[in-house]
Amino acid sequence: MELLERIKMYEPLFDQWNIEELLIVSGDIAWFRVSNTYKDVDPKVMKVKTIYARQELESQELINDLEYSLHRVLEQYNIKNIEMTNYLDEEHYYIEEGSKIIGIDVCLLTNLNNIEETLEVPKTVEGIYDLGIKYFFGEDVVQDEVKAVEYFNTAANQGYAPAQCTLGYCYETGQGVERDLKQAIKYYTLSANQDYDTAQCNLGYCYEVGLGVEVDYVKARTYYAQSVEHGNYRAMCNLGQLYEFGLGGSQDVKKAFELYQQSAKGDYPVAKCALGACYEFGIYVEVDLKEASNWYQQAADQGYERAQFNLAYLYEFGTGVKQSYETAIYWYQEAARNGYIPAYCNLAYLYEAGAGVDQDFKKARELYQIAVNYNYPRALFNLSNMYEHGRGGEVDNKKAIELC
């Protein structure tokens, strides 16, 4: 099915907008002019980003992969704080081929009446890169990551390290260009070889988790250490984790704790969460649950989903804080909104038990199912138990056995 025909099937978009014309298609992004069905207002421009699933995946894995990609796209466009962007609204639709889901169309209604812009291209490599950044984030221009990549590529080909690193990130995440991890490694390496700390940190992460390269903790330590020399707070935290767990060299919890402290001074939320865990479990320091909750709180307030989950857990059981199911539910919900899968399971349990909320077996099933979609073990067991005993629906022993 042609793109225009497919998008027209979603009309009326946002309950009141219809397609007038397809303006531009650039990579996985298309621009449409839309008119309001019910109000006498000027036409707007709608941006559509199409996400395709990896077709080698099985059906449920495919859905999980798409949902994860969607979560990243919505984060990229800052939809949670949409009032701070050039977008007015967002909605998305699954793309189906026969009975199979193959992708998602993410539709973004902008506050723009047209997308014609005549910005002069700077003559300096720094200016070209800065123009790419403007397009990438939509700063005073229409957000267009495809156009941004063109400028990043121009600057990168002139050997500009920040542009090489950012281009590597675009290839790593598939923003403005088809995802290509080998190209990401290529550009990260070019930039890191110029001693650019962000690229060194990103390359360290690739070696730590095996993105585009084989897992190599020794190399990960090396690149993180280079980045730390430049004061990179993310690298400090990541290197600390390798020291804590003895990956790529000897275990050194003292060194890990010190690196977490350095990183936390830079206001890096992941490091604050790691310090919380050190105080919760007595890693290098004495157990201090109040101090643990303080660090988790700081990181949770910054939106870090793991800290939100950990803080919720403390409130659920009254560990280091005054016990409060209501506060636990709040933070589990925040963690779940940020895509942290264990939070769905713990939230489901509270609905199943009626702790802090009215008991709701149906809601519990729904939340467990989200976690089950990602093969979260505890959710598999708990949902199986609900099917076995008919909580939230009829008894289904076959389904219960399948989940075990």
Steps between C-alpha positions, in 0.01 A plus 500: 500500500631847411595731787238766422225241471602342830510827693160601362356185659570656841273800433379698676840534665492629857118482462487808279771516230501362145781465248521766230825396332828318542775762505833321537628149568850481644616161620263371767340843546218652293336842520132561428282808485182442702180701530257520787168326440291698749667835559580793276873497573811509284639170372782344700797282420504142628816297531484120473789282611465137393658227711536157345554187708779253441315234306720215619337527844216281620161670544523594869868591475410715200237687701744548789763632260253744348377620839860558613575693178183705549600581857837629377340710226257660744792575731697644209216739416443582870130415474470481879569874500327572171415857601874575483529380138376600154242221523135536597399136521614142432330176411626179346362210302615147430578422137352167398582279206237230477465372854852601599612822669810633326545849641364816660418840352569773757291806407607836643283806449725807493420862575642596158312618194779408257844337496673727253814643654787687343780484754841591372754219532798620706849492353678360809488135601388603849213701352392211276494268801304752708244529221464122507436519875229760442321268258554195722332658802268740318659816641347796313441274196278208410642192671641288219755237598550391137617849409702509822688186396591665169672781687662263751635295210643810332675608818614146583661462158706807583633319807297687762494274807165612652329444164658155464375406846148633440485327162602179675214551745256548211615172350482327840142610567369520143414869517499669162668201342449124491643338812848364426711400799816446296476857372439615858822330612688650206405856586533457876852365442597789271379745763651314797836490324488880513460476877133605499364387836136436401611270219739320735215442744261385225760265358565361848130429533493322163782272614333447838168379359604374156347765272655456155802323653572196711471557875844602630503628857871580485447737209191639670709584808766659279262730316307590814826585678604727211164677520522534879828690457294771328244506784220311324244417770331216311837334444580531872182315589541232232863439596390476862258222409779302332713537814208406725435173317858422404441515125807548281737487797512462875204583720549818702188622683691789658593631157143441381354698790741788442410514132129502584561790738690695233225439248222591744672835565439562132127439563498175298186311616628149421793557736264626772300180463821295520593680823155420631563132431838519674332633815207259472715188467817605681733517200824652638298696759289398796133435424310826541146472370414862564800609294403249232151649478646851475714408198216309336271797556740738328539272198126427487421872499725529194288238322734200523272199480710250696529741792124558482448123526749463787341787690154351447626170641627673815163668549311176437679328788584802718874451463691816593181703454154510653297222340253629242327293234370818340850640455624161380224492238588850384865413440423161345269682259771751415754222440249312284429813293873521439504143370644315801342156466535370862288796610199361311535174691525661843214734422293201388567327832367800694180492294476125552547536877293818533791676669461877478233464230167323465562135422468456124590159357426610143738795527760272658472259205544785253812628674651154543438438129709803404792363701438149363533641149862568593543157664540644849525187722300612803217624279492167316456316829244741648285515187511122474374484857211734417395284206526187714272639770268704276583841645399774259332254264414135449733218604732414210739220593636473149603865504638461853724213388619689190615787716698283742 
